[in-house]
């Protein structure tokens, strides 16, 4: 089951990931939230251990960020 998060506005979003290739040939995984559980642009996934979810208090937009040394997830 994919990770899901309900923001402060009551809207549920599902975490997805997609892999893109940068100009230098390096592969990078992009994490994003979508309102639907299945999205054509990515595959549903769980929240990685080294990431946490942040919410913009003004508009409820969700982002995934890397944990830093002493930072803990909410």
CSV table of C-alpha atoms in Angstrom, one decimal:
chain,number,residue,atom,x,y,z
A,1,UNK,CA,0.0,0.0,0.0
A,2,UNK,CA,1.3,3.4,-0.9
A,3,UNK,CA,1.9,6.1,1.7
A,4,UNK,CA,-1.0,8.5,2.1
A,5,UNK,CA,-1.2,11.8,3.9
A,6,UNK,CA,-4.2,14.0,4.7
A,7,UNK,CA,-3.3,17.7,4.8
A,8,UNK,CA,-4.8,20.4,7.1
A,9,UNK,CA,-7.5,21.1,4.6
A,10,UNK,CA,-8.8,17.5,4.7
A,11,UNK,CA,-7.5,16.4,1.3
A,12,UNK,CA,-5.8,13.0,1.0
A,13,UNK,CA,-2.8,12.7,-1.2
A,14,UNK,CA,-0.8,9.6,-2.2
A,15,UNK,CA,3.0,9.4,-2.5
A,16,UNK,CA,4.4,8.4,-5.9
A,17,UNK,CA,7.9,8.1,-7.3
A,18,UNK,CA,9.4,8.3,-10.8
A,19,UNK,CA,12.9,7.9,-12.0
A,20,UNK,CA,14.4,10.5,-14.4
A,21,UNK,CA,17.8,10.6,-16.1
A,22,UNK,CA,19.8,13.8,-15.8
A,23,UNK,CA,21.9,15.2,-18.6
A,24,UNK,CA,25.1,13.6,-17.2
A,25,UNK,CA,23.4,10.2,-17.3
A,26,UNK,CA,22.8,10.1,-13.5
A,27,UNK,CA,19.5,8.5,-12.4
A,28,UNK,CA,17.5,10.5,-9.9
A,29,UNK,CA,14.3,9.4,-8.1
A,30,UNK,CA,11.6,12.1,-7.8
A,31,UNK,CA,8.9,11.9,-5.1
A,32,UNK,CA,5.6,13.7,-5.6
A,33,UNK,CA,2.1,13.6,-4.2
A,34,UNK,CA,-1.1,13.1,-6.2
A,35,UNK,CA,-4.8,13.1,-5.3
A,36,UNK,CA,-5.3,9.7,-7.0
A,37,UNK,CA,-3.8,6.4,-5.8
A,38,UNK,CA,-2.7,5.4,-9.3
A,39,UNK,CA,-1.0,8.0,-11.5
A,40,UNK,CA,0.3,7.6,-15.1
A,41,UNK,CA,3.4,9.6,-14.3
A,42,UNK,CA,4.7,7.5,-11.4
A,43,UNK,CA,4.3,4.4,-9.3
A,44,UNK,CA,2.8,4.5,-5.7
A,45,UNK,CA,5.4,4.0,-3.0
A,46,UNK,CA,6.0,4.1,0.7
A,47,UNK,CA,7.7,6.9,2.4
A,48,UNK,CA,11.5,6.2,2.6
A,49,UNK,CA,13.2,6.1,6.0
A,50,UNK,CA,15.4,9.1,5.1
A,51,UNK,CA,12.5,11.4,4.1
A,52,UNK,CA,9.7,13.2,5.9
A,53,UNK,CA,6.6,15.2,4.8
A,54,UNK,CA,6.3,18.9,5.1
A,55,UNK,CA,3.1,20.9,4.5
A,56,UNK,CA,2.9,24.5,3.4
A,57,UNK,CA,0.7,26.2,6.0
A,58,UNK,CA,-0.7,28.7,3.5
A,59,UNK,CA,-2.1,26.3,0.8
A,60,UNK,CA,-1.7,22.8,2.2
A,61,UNK,CA,0.8,21.7,-0.5
A,62,UNK,CA,2.8,18.6,0.5
A,63,UNK,CA,6.5,18.1,-0.2
A,64,UNK,CA,9.0,15.3,0.7
A,65,UNK,CA,12.3,16.4,2.2
A,66,UNK,CA,15.4,14.6,3.3
A,67,UNK,CA,16.1,14.2,7.0
A,68,UNK,CA,19.2,16.0,8.2
A,69,UNK,CA,21.5,14.8,11.0
A,70,UNK,CA,19.4,15.6,14.1
A,71,UNK,CA,16.1,16.3,12.5
A,72,UNK,CA,13.1,14.0,13.3
A,73,UNK,CA,10.0,13.4,11.3
A,74,UNK,CA,6.7,14.8,12.6
